[in-house]
Short mmCIF file of C-alpha atoms in Angstrom, two decimals:
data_model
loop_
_atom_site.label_atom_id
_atom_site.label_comp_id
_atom_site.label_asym_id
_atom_site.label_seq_id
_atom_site.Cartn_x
_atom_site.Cartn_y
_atom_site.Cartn_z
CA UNK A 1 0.00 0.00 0.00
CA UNK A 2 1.31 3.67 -0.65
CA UNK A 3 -0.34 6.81 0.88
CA UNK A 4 -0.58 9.67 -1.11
CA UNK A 5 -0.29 12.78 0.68
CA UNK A 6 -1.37 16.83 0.22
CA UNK A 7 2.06 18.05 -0.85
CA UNK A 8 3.19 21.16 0.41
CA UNK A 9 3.11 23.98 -2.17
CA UNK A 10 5.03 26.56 -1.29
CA UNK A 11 7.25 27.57 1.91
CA UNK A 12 3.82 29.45 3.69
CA UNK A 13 1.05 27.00 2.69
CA UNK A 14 -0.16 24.96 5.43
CA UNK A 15 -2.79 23.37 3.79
CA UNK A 16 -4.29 22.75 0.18
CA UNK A 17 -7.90 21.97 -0.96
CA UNK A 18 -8.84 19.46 -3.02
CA UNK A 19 -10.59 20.78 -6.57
CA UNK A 20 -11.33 17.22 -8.42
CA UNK A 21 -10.53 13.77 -8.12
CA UNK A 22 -9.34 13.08 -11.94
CA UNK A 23 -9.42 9.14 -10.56
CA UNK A 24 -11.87 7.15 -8.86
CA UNK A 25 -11.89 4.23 -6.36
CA UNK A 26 -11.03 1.03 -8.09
CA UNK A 27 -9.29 2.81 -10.99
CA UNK A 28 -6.03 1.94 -12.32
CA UNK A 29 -3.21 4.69 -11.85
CA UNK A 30 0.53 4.62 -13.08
CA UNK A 31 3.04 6.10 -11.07
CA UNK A 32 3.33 10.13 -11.99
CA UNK A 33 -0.05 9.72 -13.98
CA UNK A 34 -2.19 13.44 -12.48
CA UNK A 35 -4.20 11.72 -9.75
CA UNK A 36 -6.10 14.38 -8.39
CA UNK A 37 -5.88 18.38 -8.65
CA UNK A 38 -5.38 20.86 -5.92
CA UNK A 39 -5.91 25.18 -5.24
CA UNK A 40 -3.87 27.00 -2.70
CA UNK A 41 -2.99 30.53 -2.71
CA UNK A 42 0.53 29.47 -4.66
CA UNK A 43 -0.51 27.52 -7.30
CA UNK A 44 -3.55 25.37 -8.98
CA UNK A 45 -1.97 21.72 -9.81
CA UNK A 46 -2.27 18.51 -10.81
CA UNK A 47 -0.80 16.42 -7.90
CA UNK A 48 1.03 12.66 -9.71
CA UNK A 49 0.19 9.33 -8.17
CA UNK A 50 3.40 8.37 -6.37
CA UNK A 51 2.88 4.98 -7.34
CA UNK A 52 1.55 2.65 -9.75
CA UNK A 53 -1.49 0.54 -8.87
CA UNK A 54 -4.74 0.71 -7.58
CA UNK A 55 -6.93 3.59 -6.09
CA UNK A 56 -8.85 1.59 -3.33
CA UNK A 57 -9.56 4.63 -0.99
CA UNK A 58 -10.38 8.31 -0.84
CA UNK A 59 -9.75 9.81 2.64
CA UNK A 60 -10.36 13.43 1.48
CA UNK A 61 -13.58 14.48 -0.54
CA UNK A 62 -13.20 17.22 -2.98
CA UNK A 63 -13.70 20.93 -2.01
CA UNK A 64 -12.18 19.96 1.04
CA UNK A 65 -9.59 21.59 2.94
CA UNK A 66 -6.53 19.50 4.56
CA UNK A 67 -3.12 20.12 6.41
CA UNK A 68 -0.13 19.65 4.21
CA UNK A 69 1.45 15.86 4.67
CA UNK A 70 -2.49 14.50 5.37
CA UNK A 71 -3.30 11.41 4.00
CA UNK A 72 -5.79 11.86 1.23
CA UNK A 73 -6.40 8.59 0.09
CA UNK A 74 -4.19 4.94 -0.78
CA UNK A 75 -3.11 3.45 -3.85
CA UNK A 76 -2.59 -0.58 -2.93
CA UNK A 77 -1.53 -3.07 -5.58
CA UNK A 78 -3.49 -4.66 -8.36
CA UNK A 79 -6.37 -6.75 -7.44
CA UNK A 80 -6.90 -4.87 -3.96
CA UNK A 81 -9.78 -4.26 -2.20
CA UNK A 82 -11.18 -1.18 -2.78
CA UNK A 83 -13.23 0.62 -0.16
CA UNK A 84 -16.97 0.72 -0.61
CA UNK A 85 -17.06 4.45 0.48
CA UNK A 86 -14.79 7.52 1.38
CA UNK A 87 -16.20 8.28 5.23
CA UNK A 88 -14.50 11.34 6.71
CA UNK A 89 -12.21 9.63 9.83
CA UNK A 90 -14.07 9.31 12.59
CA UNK A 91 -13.38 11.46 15.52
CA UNK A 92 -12.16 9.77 18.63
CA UNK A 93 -13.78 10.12 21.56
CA UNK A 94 -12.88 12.11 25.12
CA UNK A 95 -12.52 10.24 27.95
CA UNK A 96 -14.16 11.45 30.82
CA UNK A 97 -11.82 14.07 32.63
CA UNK A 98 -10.89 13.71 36.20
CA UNK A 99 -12.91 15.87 38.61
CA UNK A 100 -9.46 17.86 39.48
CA UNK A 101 -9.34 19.36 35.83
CA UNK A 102 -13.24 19.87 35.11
CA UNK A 103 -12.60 22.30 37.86
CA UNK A 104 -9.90 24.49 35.85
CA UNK A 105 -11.06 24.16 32.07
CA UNK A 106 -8.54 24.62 28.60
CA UNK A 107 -9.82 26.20 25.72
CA UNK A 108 -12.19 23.60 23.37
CA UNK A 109 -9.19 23.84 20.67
CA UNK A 110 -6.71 22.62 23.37
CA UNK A 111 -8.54 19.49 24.68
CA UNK A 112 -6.59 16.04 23.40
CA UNK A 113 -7.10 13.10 25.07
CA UNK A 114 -4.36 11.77 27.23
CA UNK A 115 -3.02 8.80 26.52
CA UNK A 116 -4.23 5.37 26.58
CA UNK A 117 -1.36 3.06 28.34
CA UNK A 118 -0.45 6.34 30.41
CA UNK A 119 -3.33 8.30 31.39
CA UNK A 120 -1.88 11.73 33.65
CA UNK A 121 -2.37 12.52 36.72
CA UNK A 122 -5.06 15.53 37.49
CA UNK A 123 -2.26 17.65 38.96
CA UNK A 124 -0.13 17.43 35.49
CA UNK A 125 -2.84 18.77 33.68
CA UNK A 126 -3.12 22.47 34.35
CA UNK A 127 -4.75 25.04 31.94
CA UNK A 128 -0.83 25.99 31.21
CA UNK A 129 -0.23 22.60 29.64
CA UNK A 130 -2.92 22.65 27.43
CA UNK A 131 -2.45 26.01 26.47
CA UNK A 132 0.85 24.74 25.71
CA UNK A 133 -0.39 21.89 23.51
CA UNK A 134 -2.50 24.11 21.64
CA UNK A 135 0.00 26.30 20.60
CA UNK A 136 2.19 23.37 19.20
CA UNK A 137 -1.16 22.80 16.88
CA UNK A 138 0.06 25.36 14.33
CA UNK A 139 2.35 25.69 11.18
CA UNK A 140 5.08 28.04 11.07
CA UNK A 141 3.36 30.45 9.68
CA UNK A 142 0.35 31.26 11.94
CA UNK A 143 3.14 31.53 14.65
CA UNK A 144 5.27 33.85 13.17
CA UNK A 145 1.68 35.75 12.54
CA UNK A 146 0.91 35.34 16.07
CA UNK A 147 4.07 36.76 17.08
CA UNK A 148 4.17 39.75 14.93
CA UNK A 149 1.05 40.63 16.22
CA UNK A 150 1.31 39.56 20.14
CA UNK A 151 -1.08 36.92 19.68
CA UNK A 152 -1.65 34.46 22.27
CA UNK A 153 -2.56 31.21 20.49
CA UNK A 154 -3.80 29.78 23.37
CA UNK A 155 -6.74 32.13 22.89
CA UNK A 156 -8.03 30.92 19.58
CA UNK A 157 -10.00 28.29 19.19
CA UNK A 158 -8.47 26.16 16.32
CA UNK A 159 -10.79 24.86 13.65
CA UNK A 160 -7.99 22.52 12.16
CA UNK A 161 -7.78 18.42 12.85
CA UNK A 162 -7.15 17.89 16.35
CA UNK A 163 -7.52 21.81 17.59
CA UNK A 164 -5.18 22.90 15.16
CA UNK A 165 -5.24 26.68 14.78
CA UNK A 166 -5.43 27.34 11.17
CA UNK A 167 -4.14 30.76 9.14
CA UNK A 168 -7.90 31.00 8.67
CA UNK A 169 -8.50 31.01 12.50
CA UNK A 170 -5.75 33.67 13.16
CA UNK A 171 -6.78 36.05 10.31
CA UNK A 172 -10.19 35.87 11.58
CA UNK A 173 -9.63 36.24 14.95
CA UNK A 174 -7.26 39.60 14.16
CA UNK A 175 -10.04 40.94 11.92
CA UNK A 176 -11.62 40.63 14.48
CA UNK A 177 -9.81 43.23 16.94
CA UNK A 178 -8.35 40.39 18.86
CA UNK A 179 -4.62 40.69 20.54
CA UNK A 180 -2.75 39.26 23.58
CA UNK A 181 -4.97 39.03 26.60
CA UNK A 182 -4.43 41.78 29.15
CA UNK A 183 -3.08 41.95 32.58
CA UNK A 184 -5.65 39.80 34.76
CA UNK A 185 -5.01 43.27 37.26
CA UNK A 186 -6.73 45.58 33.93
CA UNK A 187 -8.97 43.39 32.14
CA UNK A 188 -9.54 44.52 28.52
CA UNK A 189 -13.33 44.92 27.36
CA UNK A 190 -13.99 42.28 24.59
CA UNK A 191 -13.68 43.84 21.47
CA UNK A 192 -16.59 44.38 19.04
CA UNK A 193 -16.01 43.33 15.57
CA UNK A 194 -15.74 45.37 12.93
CA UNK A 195 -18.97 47.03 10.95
CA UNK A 196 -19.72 45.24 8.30
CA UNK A 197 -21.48 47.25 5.02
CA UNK A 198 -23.78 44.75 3.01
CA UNK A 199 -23.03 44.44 -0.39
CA UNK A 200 -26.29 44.79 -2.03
CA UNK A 201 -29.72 45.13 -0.29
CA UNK A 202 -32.90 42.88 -0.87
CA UNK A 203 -34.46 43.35 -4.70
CA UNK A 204 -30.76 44.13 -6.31
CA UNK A 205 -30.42 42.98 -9.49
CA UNK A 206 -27.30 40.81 -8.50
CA UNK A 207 -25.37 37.61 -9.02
CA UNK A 208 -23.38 35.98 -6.21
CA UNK A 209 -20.55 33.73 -6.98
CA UNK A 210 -18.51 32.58 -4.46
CA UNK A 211 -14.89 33.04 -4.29
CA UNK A 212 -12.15 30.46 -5.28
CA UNK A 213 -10.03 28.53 -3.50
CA UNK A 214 -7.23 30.39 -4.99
CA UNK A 215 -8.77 33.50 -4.76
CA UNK A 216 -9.68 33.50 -1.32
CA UNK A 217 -5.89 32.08 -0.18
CA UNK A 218 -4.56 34.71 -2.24
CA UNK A 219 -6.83 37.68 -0.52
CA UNK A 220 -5.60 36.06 2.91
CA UNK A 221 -1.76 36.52 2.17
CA UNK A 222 -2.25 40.06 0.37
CA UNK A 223 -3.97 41.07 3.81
CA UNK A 224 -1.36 39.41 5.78
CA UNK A 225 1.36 41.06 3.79
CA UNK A 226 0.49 44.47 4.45
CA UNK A 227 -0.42 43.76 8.35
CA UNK A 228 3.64 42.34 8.30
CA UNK A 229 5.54 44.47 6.28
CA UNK A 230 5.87 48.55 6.17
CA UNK A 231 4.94 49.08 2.31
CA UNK A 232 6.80 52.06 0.38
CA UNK A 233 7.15 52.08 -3.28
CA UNK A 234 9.44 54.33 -5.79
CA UNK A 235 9.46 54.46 -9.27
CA UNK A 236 11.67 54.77 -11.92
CA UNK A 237 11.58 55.73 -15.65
CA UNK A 238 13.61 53.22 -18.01
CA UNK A 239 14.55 54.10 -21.64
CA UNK A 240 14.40 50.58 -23.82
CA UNK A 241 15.93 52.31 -26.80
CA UNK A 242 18.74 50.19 -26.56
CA UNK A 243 17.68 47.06 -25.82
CA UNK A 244 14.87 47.34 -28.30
CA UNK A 245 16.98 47.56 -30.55
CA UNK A 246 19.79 44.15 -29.28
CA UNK A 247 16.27 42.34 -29.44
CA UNK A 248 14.95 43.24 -32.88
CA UNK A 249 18.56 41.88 -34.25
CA UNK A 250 18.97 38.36 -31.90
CA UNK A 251 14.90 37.86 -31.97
CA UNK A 252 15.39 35.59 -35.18
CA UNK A 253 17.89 33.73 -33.38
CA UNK A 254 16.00 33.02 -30.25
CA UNK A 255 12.69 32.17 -32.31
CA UNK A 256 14.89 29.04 -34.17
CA UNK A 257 15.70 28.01 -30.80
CA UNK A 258 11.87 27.47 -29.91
CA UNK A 259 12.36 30.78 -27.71
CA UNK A 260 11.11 34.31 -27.21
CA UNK A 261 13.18 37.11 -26.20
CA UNK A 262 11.13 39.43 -24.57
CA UNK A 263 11.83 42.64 -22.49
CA UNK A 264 10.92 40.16 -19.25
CA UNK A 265 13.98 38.44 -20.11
CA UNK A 266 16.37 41.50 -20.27
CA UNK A 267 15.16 42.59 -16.61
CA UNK A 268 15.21 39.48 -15.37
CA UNK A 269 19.34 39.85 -16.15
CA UNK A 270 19.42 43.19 -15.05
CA UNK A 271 17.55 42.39 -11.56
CA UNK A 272 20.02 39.40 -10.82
CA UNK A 273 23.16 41.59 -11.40
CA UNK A 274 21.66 44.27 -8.83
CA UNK A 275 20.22 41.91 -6.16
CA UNK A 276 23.95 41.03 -6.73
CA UNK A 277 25.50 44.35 -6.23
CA UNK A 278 22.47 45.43 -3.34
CA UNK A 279 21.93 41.72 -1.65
CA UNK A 280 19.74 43.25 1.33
CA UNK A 281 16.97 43.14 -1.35
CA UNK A 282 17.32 39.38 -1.47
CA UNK A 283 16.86 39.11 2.21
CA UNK A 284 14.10 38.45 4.69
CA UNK A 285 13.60 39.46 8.57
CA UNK A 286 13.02 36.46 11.01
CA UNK A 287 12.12 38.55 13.92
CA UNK A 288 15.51 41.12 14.96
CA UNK A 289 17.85 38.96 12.42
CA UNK A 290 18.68 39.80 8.64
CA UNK A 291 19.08 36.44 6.68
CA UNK A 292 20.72 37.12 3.70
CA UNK A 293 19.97 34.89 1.01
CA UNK A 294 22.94 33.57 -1.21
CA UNK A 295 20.91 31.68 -4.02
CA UNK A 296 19.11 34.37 -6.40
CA UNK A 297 15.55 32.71 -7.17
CA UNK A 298 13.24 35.04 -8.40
CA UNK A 299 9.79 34.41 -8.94
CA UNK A 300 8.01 36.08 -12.22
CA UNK A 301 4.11 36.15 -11.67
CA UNK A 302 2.21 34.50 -14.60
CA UNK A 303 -1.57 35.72 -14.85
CA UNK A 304 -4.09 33.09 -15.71
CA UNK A 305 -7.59 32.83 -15.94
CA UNK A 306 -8.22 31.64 -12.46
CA UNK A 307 -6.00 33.61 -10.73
CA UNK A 308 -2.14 34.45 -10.38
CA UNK A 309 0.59 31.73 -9.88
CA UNK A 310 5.07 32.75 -9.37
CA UNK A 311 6.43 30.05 -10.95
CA UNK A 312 10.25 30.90 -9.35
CA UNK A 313 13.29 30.48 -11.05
CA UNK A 314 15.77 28.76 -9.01
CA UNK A 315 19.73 29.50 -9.05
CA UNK A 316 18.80 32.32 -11.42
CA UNK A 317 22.41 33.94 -10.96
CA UNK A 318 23.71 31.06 -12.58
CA UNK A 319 21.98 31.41 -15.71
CA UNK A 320 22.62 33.64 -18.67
CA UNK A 321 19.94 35.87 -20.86
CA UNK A 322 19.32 32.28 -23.03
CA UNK A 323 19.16 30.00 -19.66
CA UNK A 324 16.37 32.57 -18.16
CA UNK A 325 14.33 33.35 -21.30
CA UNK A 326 14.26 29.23 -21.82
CA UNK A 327 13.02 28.50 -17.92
CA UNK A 328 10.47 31.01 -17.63
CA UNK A 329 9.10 30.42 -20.43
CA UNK A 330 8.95 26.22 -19.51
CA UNK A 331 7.71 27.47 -16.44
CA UNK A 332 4.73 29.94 -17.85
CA UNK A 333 3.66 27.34 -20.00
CA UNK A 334 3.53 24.67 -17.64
CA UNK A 335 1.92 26.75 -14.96
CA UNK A 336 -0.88 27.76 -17.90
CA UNK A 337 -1.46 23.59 -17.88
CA UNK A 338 -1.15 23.19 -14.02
CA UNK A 339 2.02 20.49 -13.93
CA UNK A 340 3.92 22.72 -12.19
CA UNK A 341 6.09 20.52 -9.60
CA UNK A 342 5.53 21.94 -5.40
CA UNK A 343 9.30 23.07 -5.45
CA UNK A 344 8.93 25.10 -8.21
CA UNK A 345 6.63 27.37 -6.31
CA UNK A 346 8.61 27.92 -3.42
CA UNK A 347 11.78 29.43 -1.89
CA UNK A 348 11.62 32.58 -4.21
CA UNK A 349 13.57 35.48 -2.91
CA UNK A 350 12.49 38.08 -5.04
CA UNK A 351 9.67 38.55 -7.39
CA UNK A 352 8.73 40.46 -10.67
CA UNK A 353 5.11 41.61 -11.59
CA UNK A 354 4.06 42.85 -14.84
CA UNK A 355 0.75 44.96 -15.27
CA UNK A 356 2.41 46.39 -17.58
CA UNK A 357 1.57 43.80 -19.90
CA UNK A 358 -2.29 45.06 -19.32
CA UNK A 359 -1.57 48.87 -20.38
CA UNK A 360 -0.55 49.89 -17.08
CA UNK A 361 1.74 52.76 -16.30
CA UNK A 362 3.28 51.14 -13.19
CA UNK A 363 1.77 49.47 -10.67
CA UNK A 364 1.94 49.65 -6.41
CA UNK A 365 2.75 45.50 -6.09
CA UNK A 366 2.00 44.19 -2.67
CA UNK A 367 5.53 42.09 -0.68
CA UNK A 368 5.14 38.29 -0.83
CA UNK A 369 6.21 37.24 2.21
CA UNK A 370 8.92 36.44 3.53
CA UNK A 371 10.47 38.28 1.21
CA UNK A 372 11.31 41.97 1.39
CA UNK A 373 10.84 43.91 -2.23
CA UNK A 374 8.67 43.33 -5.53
CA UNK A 375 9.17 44.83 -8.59
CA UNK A 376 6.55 45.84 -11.08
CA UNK A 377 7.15 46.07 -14.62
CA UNK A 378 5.23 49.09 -16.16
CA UNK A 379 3.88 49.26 -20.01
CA UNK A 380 6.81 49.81 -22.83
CA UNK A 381 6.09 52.30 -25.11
CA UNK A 382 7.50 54.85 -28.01
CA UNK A 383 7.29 58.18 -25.83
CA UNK A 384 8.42 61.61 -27.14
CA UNK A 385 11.41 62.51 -25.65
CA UNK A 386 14.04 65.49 -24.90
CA UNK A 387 17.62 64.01 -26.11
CA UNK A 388 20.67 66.57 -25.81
CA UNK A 389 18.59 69.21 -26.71
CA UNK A 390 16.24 67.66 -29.31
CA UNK A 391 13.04 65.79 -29.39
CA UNK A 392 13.47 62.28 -29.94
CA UNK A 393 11.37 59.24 -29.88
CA UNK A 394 12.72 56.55 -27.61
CA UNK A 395 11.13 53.27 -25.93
CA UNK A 396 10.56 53.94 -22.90
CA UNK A 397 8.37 52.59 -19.00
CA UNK A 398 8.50 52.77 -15.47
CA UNK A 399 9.80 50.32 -13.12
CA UNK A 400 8.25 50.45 -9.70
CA UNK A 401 9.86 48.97 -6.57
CA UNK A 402 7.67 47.70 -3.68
CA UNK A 403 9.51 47.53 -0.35
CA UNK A 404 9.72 46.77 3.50
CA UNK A 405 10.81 49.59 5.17
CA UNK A 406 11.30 47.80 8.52
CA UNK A 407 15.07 47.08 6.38
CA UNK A 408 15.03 48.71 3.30
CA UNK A 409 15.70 52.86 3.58
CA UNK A 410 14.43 54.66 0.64
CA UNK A 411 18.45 55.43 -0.40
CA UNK A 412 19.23 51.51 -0.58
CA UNK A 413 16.12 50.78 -2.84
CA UNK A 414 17.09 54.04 -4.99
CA UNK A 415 20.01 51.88 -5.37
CA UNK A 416 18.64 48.85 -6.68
CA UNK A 417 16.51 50.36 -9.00
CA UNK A 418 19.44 53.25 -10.63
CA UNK A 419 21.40 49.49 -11.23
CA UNK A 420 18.49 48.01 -12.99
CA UNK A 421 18.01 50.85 -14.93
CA UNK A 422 21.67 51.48 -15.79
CA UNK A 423 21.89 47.78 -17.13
CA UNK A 424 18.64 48.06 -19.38
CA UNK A 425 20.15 51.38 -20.80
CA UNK A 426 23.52 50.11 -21.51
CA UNK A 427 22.71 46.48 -22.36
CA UNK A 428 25.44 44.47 -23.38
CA UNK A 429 25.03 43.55 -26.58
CA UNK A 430 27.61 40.44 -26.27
CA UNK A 431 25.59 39.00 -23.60
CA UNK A 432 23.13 38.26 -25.32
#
């Protein structure tokens, strides 16, 4: 028998929900053969079989939402018994609790019963412990929420399997005005939850669709985001003259090659050579500490019908203007047909965004987190402009840069972007 488990998507996904099942119970599956498909706020994907054989249970119904590593169903070997039905697992009953601790209650989301062989003593079961036990019931993630925001996790009730407090629970229970509990000397009045403003009334000529998977994870970490990081932006003005110019003459080559050389492909160069020369803007913050990252893997948004995946380039400093137009476009394609693989999601240190691509000027781009700057690629154009002394039409956008300013001054991300745009504007044409 193999399990088959909900892989983990991304370096902040602690769960995934299940979209389809593409097989059924008693059907045949070969190993890597898409076995079912899965939504998170990373990436939509077809998840392989990791094994050849037999699908003889489902453990996880579809539109449902499970922990990363869960079992979600078993692939046995040919000829196995196949299970009738896919029941949810059954919950296991509480014993009864001593009399000692029904006098001092945990929180609901902290009660787990105590072992079978070994049952505890009343006395070793304070409200502490639980507490305690509840707060181990969370990924990394909703802790390093919790800490940012001097949450107690031992207040929330956790919605997960076994109490677990989900990034759902946390998000709620901050939108909710709620924070560390206060000296027991100067209790705090509960506080009342926001106002909410309905968004229609009765008789509105309206049509409610409810959000997807996707789009709801993805509204969770934009919120998140700007609750963890201090947001600035600058922006920058970029003349493409030159490098319009190095692509008209190599596009023929690139196009024999299977390959497109776009202006995505000459910034991705430039930003690797400046995250290079500025490497705080290849960083993250883990509480007080800088951690500088040494790999370069930048992550280039793709926009897609359902939503918006970062397929991330890994080792990108190793590559050359051929090696980085030929893996993001593998990697835009194959995130357009959902078989991109959980690694390739994950561990980006810095990202690009285009709206550019739209028609837009520049854009504002929210952090992803953990990391600590974004760019955004504005719309390339032929703009009239002033040229020593005379009007000239060059190729020209803007080039915004999204930032944490809990590490990043304004004078160190001025920096970053005057060595983007000093590459673009004096491309080398032998590089390419």
């Amino acid at each position: 028998m193999s399990e088959v488990v909900m892989p983990q998507m991304g370096e902040s996904i602690a769960e995934g929900t299940i979209v389809r099942w593409i097989k059924k119970v008693g059907d045949r599956v070969d190993r890597d053969e898409p076995l079912f498909e899965i939504s998170t706020d990373k990436v939509d994907a077809e998840i392989p079989s990791p094994a050849a054989g037999v699908l003889v249970e489902i453990r996880a119904k579809e539109g449902e939402t499970v922990p990363v590593n869960s079992v979600v169903a078993v692939i046995g070997e040919a000829g196995a018994q196949v299970a009738t039905s896919a029941p949810a697992p059954a919950a296991v009953p509480a014993p009864a609790a001593p009399q000692a601790v029904a006098a001092s209650p945990a929180p609901a989301s902290a009660a787990v019963p105590a072992p079978a062989m070994a049952p505890a003593p009343a006395e070793a079961a304070p409200a502490a412990a639980a507490a305690a036990n509840c707060r181990q019931k969370s990924s990394p993630l909703v802790r390093k929420i919790a800490k940012e925001h001097s949450v107690d996790l031992a207040l929330i009730p956790g919605s997960g399997l076994g109490g677990r407090v989900t990034k759902d629970d946390i998000l709620g229970y901050l939108d909710k005005g709620g924070r560390t509990a206060a000296p027991a000397v100067a209790p705090a009045a509960p506080a009342q939850p926001a106002a909410h403003a309905p968004a229609f009334k009765p008789g509105d000529r309206v049509e409610v669709v409810q959000m997807s998977v996707m789009r709801r994870k993805i509204a969770e970490h934009m919120i998140m985001s700007r609750r963890t990081s201090a947001h600035v932006h600058s922006v920058f003005e970029v003349d493409y003259s030159r490098v319009a110019k190095i692509r008209a003459a190599k596009k023929a080559d690139y196009e024999r090659q299977g390959l497109k050389l776009t202006y995505m492909s000459f910034l991705m160069k430039a930003t690797v050579d400046a995250l290079k020369a500025v490497p705080i803007i290849n960083s993250s913050l883990d509480g007080d500490a800088i951690v500088y990252k040494k790999d370069i893997n930048l992550g280039i948004a793709v926009a897609l019908d359902w939503g918006l995946l970062v397929p991330v380039i890994k080792h990108a400093e190793e590559k050359n203007l051929l090696g980085l137009s030929r893996a993001i476009q593998d990697l835009a394609a194959r995130a357009r047909a959902k078989q991109l693989k959980p690694d390739e999601v994950q561990g980006g240190t810095f990202t690009i965004t285009n709206p550019g691509v739209f028609g837009a000027l520049f854009g504002m781009p929210i952090i992803s987190q953990p990391q600590v700057a974004i760019m955004g690629v504005g719309h390339i154009e032929q703009r009239v402009a002033v040229v020593d002394d005379a009007i000239a039409i060059r190729t020209k956008g803007y080039l915004s840069l999204g930032y944490d300013h809990r590490l990043i001054d304004g004078a160190i991300a001025d920096q970053f972007m005057s060595h983007v745009k000093k590459t673009i504007e004096n491309f080398d044409a032998d590089a390419v």
